[in-house]
Tab-separated table of C-alpha atoms and ligand atoms in Angstrom:
chain	number	residue	atom	x	y	z
A	1	MET	CA	-9.365	73.836	109.631
A	2	LYS	CA	-8.098	75.470	106.261
A	3	ARG	CA	-6.383	72.846	104.954
A	4	ALA	CA	-9.602	70.367	105.521
A	5	MET	CA	-11.785	72.782	103.784
A	6	CYS	CA	-9.294	72.462	100.490
A	7	GLU	CA	-8.959	68.758	100.576
A	8	HIS	CA	-13.139	68.716	100.703
A	9	LEU	CA	-12.635	71.352	97.438
A	10	SER	CA	-9.908	69.014	95.264
A	11	ARG	CA	-11.950	65.711	96.068
A	12	GLU	CA	-15.332	67.925	94.777
A	13	LEU	CA	-13.068	69.075	91.708
A	14	ARG	CA	-11.886	65.444	91.267
A	15	ASN	CA	-15.295	63.780	90.848
A	16	LEU	CA	-16.364	66.618	88.702
A	17	GLU	CA	-13.480	65.331	86.334
A	18	ARG	CA	-15.847	62.802	85.939
A	19	ARG	CA	-19.118	62.411	83.875
A	20	VAL	CA	-21.530	63.875	85.831
A	21	ARG	CA	-25.723	63.853	85.619
A	22	VAL	CA	-26.957	66.879	85.934
A	23	PRO	CA	-30.758	66.555	86.815
A	24	ILE	CA	-32.604	69.078	84.275
A	25	GLU	CA	-36.211	70.189	84.028
A	26	LEU	CA	-36.919	70.931	80.572
A	27	SER	CA	-40.249	72.565	79.895
A	28	LEU	CA	-42.726	71.206	77.907
A	29	ASP	CA	-46.027	72.832	76.588
A	30	ASP	CA	-49.917	72.153	78.342
A	31	GLU	CA	-50.156	68.752	76.100
A	32	ARG	CA	-46.660	67.460	76.989
A	33	TYR	CA	-45.154	68.290	73.767
A	34	LEU	CA	-41.328	68.925	73.843
A	35	ASP	CA	-39.596	71.303	71.783
A	36	ARG	CA	-36.632	70.334	69.493
A	37	ALA	CA	-34.600	72.072	66.762
A	38	CYS	CA	-33.003	70.056	63.831
A	39	PRO	CA	-29.055	70.593	64.531
A	40	ASN	CA	-28.571	70.150	60.710
A	41	PRO	CA	-27.063	73.684	59.983
A	42	GLU	CA	-28.436	73.369	56.846
A	43	CYS	CA	-32.417	73.168	57.993
A	44	GLY	CA	-32.751	73.691	61.515
A	45	ALA	CA	-35.935	73.071	61.701
A	46	ALA	CA	-38.035	73.602	65.018
A	47	PHE	CA	-40.444	71.147	65.869
A	48	LYS	CA	-41.730	69.094	69.001
A	49	VAL	CA	-42.562	65.591	70.180
A	50	LEU	CA	-44.486	64.300	72.910
A	51	PHE	CA	-42.322	63.847	75.532
A	52	ASP	CA	-43.095	60.087	76.826
A	53	ASP	CA	-42.615	59.021	72.652
A	54	TRP	CA	-39.169	61.066	73.124
A	55	ARG	CA	-38.375	59.301	75.898
A	56	ASP	CA	-39.314	55.996	75.391
A	57	LYS	CA	-39.290	55.731	71.487
A	58	VAL	CA	-36.253	57.601	70.395
A	59	PRO	CA	-33.142	55.201	70.891
A	60	ASP	CA	-29.777	57.291	72.392
A	61	ASN	CA	-27.830	56.945	69.233
A	62	ARG	CA	-30.441	58.317	66.912
A	63	ALA	CA	-33.446	61.027	66.176
A	64	TYR	CA	-34.619	62.120	63.071
A	65	CYS	CA	-35.650	65.614	61.836
A	66	PRO	CA	-39.604	65.756	60.592
A	67	ILE	CA	-38.545	68.170	58.107
A	68	CYS	CA	-35.434	67.304	56.217
A	69	GLY	CA	-34.804	63.742	57.733
A	70	PHE	CA	-31.578	64.319	59.100
A	71	MET	CA	-30.256	61.628	62.087
A	72	ALA	CA	-28.510	62.143	65.076
A	73	GLN	CA	-27.997	61.461	68.258
A	74	ALA	CA	-30.677	61.728	70.546
A	75	SER	CA	-28.617	64.357	73.039
A	76	GLU	CA	-28.223	66.846	70.050
A	77	TRP	CA	-31.529	68.318	69.322
A	78	ASN	CA	-32.042	71.085	72.177
A	79	THR	CA	-33.371	74.400	71.220
A	80	PRO	CA	-30.504	77.199	71.277
A	81	GLU	CA	-33.071	78.316	74.563
A	82	GLN	CA	-32.753	74.934	75.953
A	83	GLN	CA	-28.727	74.719	75.555
A	84	GLU	CA	-28.486	77.731	77.417
A	85	GLN	CA	-31.012	76.287	80.299
A	86	ILE	CA	-28.685	73.101	80.127
A	87	LYS	CA	-25.354	75.192	80.254
A	88	ASN	CA	-27.402	77.516	83.001
A	89	ALA	CA	-28.014	74.224	85.186
A	90	ALA	CA	-24.349	73.092	84.812
A	91	LEU	CA	-22.981	75.891	85.462
A	92	ARG	CA	-25.398	76.512	88.357
A	93	TYR	CA	-24.942	72.362	89.863
A	94	LEU	CA	-20.865	73.037	89.721
A	95	HIS	CA	-21.686	76.197	91.365
A	96	ASN	CA	-23.455	74.653	93.950
A	97	ARG	CA	-21.113	71.890	94.387
A	98	LEU	CA	-18.001	73.597	95.330
A	99	ASP	CA	-20.536	76.183	97.109
A	100	GLU	CA	-21.201	73.320	99.141
A	101	ALA	CA	-17.585	72.001	99.208
A	102	LEU	CA	-15.956	75.471	100.802
A	103	THR	CA	-19.313	76.620	102.707
A	104	ARG	CA	-21.395	73.297	102.885
A	105	GLY	CA	-24.463	75.544	102.496
A	106	ALA	CA	-26.831	75.564	99.628
A	107	ARG	CA	-28.352	78.024	97.555
A	108	ALA	CA	-31.479	78.324	95.689
A	109	PHE	CA	-32.356	79.976	92.544
A	110	ASN	CA	-35.089	80.931	90.544
A	111	ARG	CA	-35.787	79.355	87.307
A	112	SER	CA	-39.198	80.720	86.180
A	113	GLN	CA	-40.287	83.281	84.285
A	114	PRO	CA	-43.212	84.781	83.031
A	115	ARG	CA	-45.153	84.125	80.063
A	116	GLY	CA	-46.688	86.904	77.301
A	117	GLY	CA	-49.654	87.181	75.762
A	118	LEU	CA	-48.357	86.843	72.251
A	119	ILE	CA	-46.557	83.542	71.582
A	120	ARG	CA	-42.856	83.451	69.920
A	121	MET	CA	-42.131	80.778	67.609
A	122	SER	CA	-39.169	79.591	65.467
A	123	LEU	CA	-39.839	79.422	62.002
A	124	SER	CA	-38.190	76.201	60.212
A	125	TYR	CA	-36.488	76.879	57.661
A	126	ARG	CA	-34.128	79.474	58.495
A	127	PRO	CA	-31.917	78.818	61.545
A	128	GLY	CA	-31.455	82.103	63.611
A	129	ARG	CA	-34.027	83.739	62.643
A	130	LEU	CA	-36.023	86.624	64.471
A	131	PRO	CA	-38.715	84.107	66.002
A	132	LEU	CA	-42.244	85.049	64.531
A	133	VAL	CA	-44.803	86.620	66.956
A	134	VAL	CA	-48.055	85.347	66.553
A	135	THR	CA	-51.151	84.443	68.832
A	136	ALA	CA	-51.975	81.576	69.752
A	137	GLU	CA	-54.462	80.763	67.901
A	138	ALA	CA	-52.785	81.820	64.614
A	139	SER	CA	-49.964	79.147	66.192
A	140	GLU	CA	-52.616	76.634	66.406
A	141	VAL	CA	-53.706	77.194	62.540
A	142	MET	CA	-50.267	76.834	62.016
A	143	THR	CA	-49.761	73.621	63.525
A	144	GLN	CA	-49.505	70.478	61.988
A	145	ARG	CA	-49.810	67.462	64.530
A	146	SER	CA	-48.514	64.133	63.228
A	147	THR	CA	-48.919	60.604	64.350
A	148	CYS	CA	-46.196	58.094	62.875
A	149	GLU	CA	-48.041	55.355	61.274
A	150	ALA	CA	-45.163	52.990	61.613
A	151	CYS	CA	-44.029	53.308	65.840
A	152	GLY	CA	-47.349	56.087	66.647
A	153	SER	CA	-44.732	58.691	68.210
A	154	GLN	CA	-46.379	61.852	68.222
A	155	TYR	CA	-45.171	65.084	66.912
A	156	SER	CA	-45.836	68.483	65.398
A	157	SER	CA	-44.155	71.144	63.886
A	158	ILE	CA	-45.065	74.892	62.041
A	159	GLY	CA	-46.165	73.374	58.605
A	160	ALA	CA	-45.519	70.379	56.883
A	161	ALA	CA	-43.285	67.213	58.564
A	162	PHE	CA	-42.774	64.312	56.731
A	163	PHE	CA	-40.352	61.921	58.754
A	164	CYS	CA	-41.326	60.500	62.366
A	165	PRO	CA	-38.033	61.915	64.878
A	166	ALA	CA	-38.299	58.250	66.561
A	167	CYS	CA	-38.264	56.088	63.976
A	168	GLY	CA	-37.604	58.097	60.498
A	169	HIS	CA	-40.298	56.975	58.837
A	170	ASN	CA	-41.273	58.774	55.482
A	171	SER	CA	-44.833	59.441	55.568
A	172	ALA	CA	-44.623	62.421	53.047
A	173	ALA	CA	-46.653	60.174	50.383
A	174	SER	CA	-49.762	60.320	52.288
A	175	ALA	CA	-49.242	63.187	54.475
A	176	PHE	CA	-48.733	65.200	51.624
A	177	HIS	CA	-52.489	66.665	51.474
A	178	ALA	CA	-52.715	67.048	54.897
A	179	ASN	CA	-49.580	69.071	54.648
A	180	VAL	CA	-50.973	71.559	51.577
A	181	GLU	CA	-54.044	71.939	53.800
A	182	THR	CA	-52.389	72.806	57.115
A	183	VAL	CA	-50.542	75.525	54.336
A	184	CYS	CA	-53.702	76.790	52.973
A	185	LYS	CA	-55.333	76.856	56.280
A	186	THR	CA	-52.161	79.262	57.599
A	187	LEU	CA	-53.132	81.373	54.546
A	188	THR	CA	-56.964	82.162	55.240
A	189	ALA	CA	-55.989	83.291	58.502
A	190	ILE	CA	-53.455	85.995	57.287
A	191	PRO	CA	-55.822	88.410	57.940
A	192	GLU	CA	-57.094	87.524	61.357
A	193	ILE	CA	-53.077	87.115	62.413
A	194	ARG	CA	-52.531	90.523	61.275
A	195	ARG	CA	-55.359	92.137	62.833
A	196	ALA	CA	-54.671	90.416	66.562
A	197	VAL	CA	-50.748	91.030	65.897
A	198	THR	CA	-51.715	94.670	64.773
A	199	GLU	CA	-53.451	95.327	67.811
A	200	LYS	CA	-50.126	94.043	70.095
A	201	LEU	CA	-47.112	95.132	68.426
A	202	GLY	CA	-48.152	97.956	65.805
A	203	LYS	CA	-48.556	97.636	61.793
A	204	ASP	CA	-44.986	96.755	61.260
A	205	GLY	CA	-44.574	93.996	63.128
A	206	ALA	CA	-47.500	92.759	61.796
A	207	GLU	CA	-46.165	93.068	58.244
A	208	ASP	CA	-43.372	91.377	59.700
A	209	SER	CA	-45.065	88.556	60.835
A	210	VAL	CA	-47.330	88.042	57.638
A	211	ARG	CA	-44.298	88.514	55.665
A	212	GLN	CA	-42.525	85.751	57.186
A	213	ILE	CA	-45.965	83.614	57.426
A	214	CYS	CA	-46.115	84.014	53.814
A	215	GLU	CA	-42.275	83.033	53.005
A	216	ASN	CA	-42.556	79.939	55.249
A	217	CYS	CA	-45.697	78.557	53.512
A	218	LEU	CA	-44.331	79.081	50.061
A	219	VAL	CA	-41.069	77.038	51.356
A	220	LYS	CA	-43.075	74.212	53.088
A	221	LEU	CA	-45.116	73.287	49.731
A	222	VAL	CA	-42.175	73.422	47.467
A	223	SER	CA	-40.803	71.105	50.464
A	224	ALA	CA	-43.577	68.945	50.968
A	225	PHE	CA	-43.855	68.577	47.087
A	226	GLN	CA	-40.369	67.328	46.496
A	227	HIS	CA	-40.531	65.114	50.014
A	228	PHE	CA	-43.894	63.599	48.309
A	229	ALA	CA	-41.986	62.678	45.024
A	230	GLU	CA	-39.797	61.666	46.951
A	231	ALA	CA	-41.399	58.797	48.901
A	232	LEU	CA	-43.476	57.798	45.764
A	233	TYR	CA	-40.735	57.590	43.355
A	234	GLU	CA	-38.559	55.578	46.170
A	235	ALA	CA	-41.570	53.164	46.421
A	236	LEU	CA	-41.850	52.474	42.415
A	237	PRO	CA	-40.432	49.065	41.931
A	238	SER	CA	-36.319	49.715	41.777
A	239	GLN	CA	-35.767	47.611	37.964
A	240	ALA	CA	-38.426	49.749	36.296
A	241	LYS	CA	-36.601	53.349	37.422
A	242	PRO	CA	-33.257	55.103	36.588
A	243	LYS	CA	-31.454	55.764	40.194
A	244	ALA	CA	-32.032	59.108	41.511
A	245	ARG	CA	-29.760	61.168	42.875
A	246	ARG	CA	-29.764	62.716	46.363
A	247	ASN	CA	-31.836	65.987	46.134
A	248	VAL	CA	-33.162	65.414	42.478
A	249	PHE	CA	-37.091	66.517	43.277
A	250	GLN	CA	-35.647	70.034	43.886
A	251	ASN	CA	-35.168	70.343	40.481
A	252	LEU	CA	-38.151	70.617	38.146
A	253	SER	CA	-36.640	69.774	34.344
A	254	GLU	CA	-34.058	66.906	36.073
A	255	SER	CA	-37.079	64.755	37.911
A	256	SER	CA	-39.628	65.557	34.932
A	257	GLU	CA	-37.126	63.450	32.898
A	258	LEU	CA	-36.518	60.801	35.876
A	259	TRP	CA	-40.335	60.501	35.632
A	260	ARG	CA	-40.368	60.489	32.040
A	261	CYS	CA	-38.072	57.493	32.163
A	262	ALA	CA	-39.875	55.393	35.106
A	263	ILE	CA	-43.360	55.883	34.304
A	264	GLY	CA	-43.709	57.399	30.733
A	265	HIS	CA	-44.866	60.624	31.668
A	266	GLY	CA	-42.858	63.671	32.438
A	267	TYR	CA	-44.089	67.446	34.474
A	268	ASP	CA	-45.015	68.469	30.906
A	269	ASP	CA	-47.989	66.056	30.495
A	270	MET	CA	-49.452	67.337	33.555
A	271	LEU	CA	-49.334	70.681	33.934
A	272	SER	CA	-49.522	73.407	30.802
A	273	ALA	CA	-46.178	75.211	29.504
A	274	SER	CA	-46.958	78.598	31.956
A	275	GLU	CA	-48.566	76.368	34.605
A	276	LEU	CA	-44.826	74.366	34.891
A	277	SER	CA	-42.848	78.056	34.560
A	278	ALA	CA	-44.881	79.174	37.719
A	279	LEU	CA	-44.318	76.720	39.455
A	280	GLU	CA	-40.257	76.698	38.420
A	281	ARG	CA	-40.117	80.049	39.773
A	282	PHE	CA	-41.706	79.409	42.840
A	283	PHE	CA	-39.113	75.955	43.087
A	284	GLN	CA	-36.642	79.218	42.667
A	285	GLN	CA	-37.996	81.750	45.219
A	286	ARG	CA	-37.818	78.466	48.108
A	287	HIS	CA	-34.314	78.503	47.049
A	288	LEU	CA	-33.500	82.197	47.303
A	289	LEU	CA	-35.732	82.187	50.910
A	290	VAL	CA	-33.856	79.561	51.905
A	291	HIS	CA	-30.416	80.000	50.713
A	292	ASN	CA	-29.798	83.964	50.324
A	293	ASP	CA	-32.344	85.496	52.720
A	294	GLY	CA	-34.790	86.373	49.657
A	295	ILE	CA	-32.578	88.465	48.681
A	296	VAL	CA	-32.216	88.720	44.543
A	297	ASP	CA	-29.202	87.184	42.852
A	298	GLN	CA	-28.490	86.782	38.854
A	299	LEU	CA	-28.490	83.023	39.311
A	300	TYR	CA	-32.354	83.730	40.274
A	301	LEU	CA	-33.117	85.679	37.196
A	302	ASP	CA	-31.484	83.629	34.803
A	303	ARG	CA	-33.254	80.571	35.676
A	304	SER	CA	-36.718	81.737	37.058
A	305	GLY	CA	-36.791	84.297	34.043
A	306	ASN	CA	-38.673	86.907	36.701
A	307	LEU	CA	-38.125	90.539	35.100
A	308	SER	CA	-39.460	92.203	37.388
A	309	TYR	CA	-37.005	92.225	40.194
A	310	SER	CA	-33.641	93.566	39.981
A	311	ALA	CA	-29.970	91.554	41.641
A	312	GLY	CA	-29.770	92.656	45.291
A	313	GLN	CA	-33.500	93.447	46.021
A	314	ARG	CA	-35.640	91.235	48.082
A	315	LEU	CA	-38.376	88.863	47.083
A	316	VAL	CA	-41.865	90.128	48.295
A	317	ILE	CA	-44.198	86.890	48.503
A	318	ARG	CA	-47.733	87.336	48.419
A	319	GLY	CA	-50.785	85.076	50.301
A	320	ASP	CA	-52.647	84.647	47.161
A	321	ARG	CA	-49.375	83.972	44.693
A	322	VAL	CA	-48.541	81.186	47.812
A	323	GLU	CA	-52.589	80.116	46.914
A	324	VAL	CA	-51.384	79.383	43.400
A	325	LEU	CA	-48.762	77.294	44.232
A	326	ALA	CA	-50.770	75.249	46.526
A	327	ASP	CA	-52.964	74.385	43.392
A	328	LEU	CA	-50.136	73.518	41.419
A	329	VAL	CA	-48.565	70.930	43.489
A	330	THR	CA	-51.789	69.757	44.374
A	331	ARG	CA	-52.142	69.225	40.795
A	332	LEU	CA	-49.058	67.648	40.201
A	333	ALA	CA	-49.065	64.965	43.002
A	334	THR	CA	-52.510	63.711	41.988
A	335	GLN	CA	-51.780	63.366	38.220
A	336	LEU	CA	-48.252	61.398	40.065
A	337	ARG	CA	-50.490	59.410	41.941
A	338	ARG	CA	-52.457	58.239	39.226
A	339	TYR	CA	-49.409	56.675	37.571
A	340	THR	CA	-47.629	55.255	40.047
A	341	PRO	CA	-48.554	52.396	42.346
A	342	GLN	CA	-49.503	53.256	46.061
A	343	PRO	CA	-47.391	53.230	48.300
B	401	LIG	ZN1	-33.367	69.235	59.743
B	402	LIG	ZN1	-41.892	56.503	64.093
């Protein structure tokens, strides 16, 4: 009897050494969207894709991040929660298989978990940060829904999205105004968000959420403009323009010169000197938020000329300032469109 059991067990173990497929049910939201997370360590964006599109339109060997355009195998896009879910399911599977081998019995498990009144969501530009807590209505306002012009896949994200997760199509040029609009709607909803979250979490929790939302709006606007400029530039006839290095549109003065060579106009023809330096400051702030957790460093002070801070302080991003940024990038984008053929 003992010997038979051992044989059964070792057969199970041999089976497990081969690749096994463990059926796992990942949860979808009410509209059947699947949570995804960008595996690019620089990005980590959270977004959602209509589950049917993810299953049918995303090939196994590649999927794209709608925010940074990073490409990776379709299996690489699980959120930390899903990774945990998958690990647990795999362990459970392993456990059950061995358990069966020993006792020929199966064990049931619990996997549902109750949900609270507030929604936790991940903001998409700083991986590993605490999730933002807002109400369901607020998360609806902050969500940008997109349908790919090229392949019809449906996806959504908090704030701006630029690339189709299924085919990689860059929609930054056509989606720019929708992106800015989502950010502006979010800013308008801040008093309401503050009120609702204060009720549930108290004043500190609410201020925390509002701060994260304002920072996220700033980052989204700057990247929406960068990707817009990139897409517009890409669409220019190639004989008419110098080659653009990667991420050149993160640098205002360098990209302004690029436009001047290509279309005869730089940013200083489109905005006043004081508007341009305000924009430069916003670009530097985005850099700090994304790469330095918002902590002011000497480089920021040198580049932005922002003397109201000293090194080591944390940036304070106010909603009304972000509205100024929305206005600046919208005007710059409108001007750029005037000088370029429509992509
Ligand atoms: Zn990404
Ligand atoms: Zn597509």
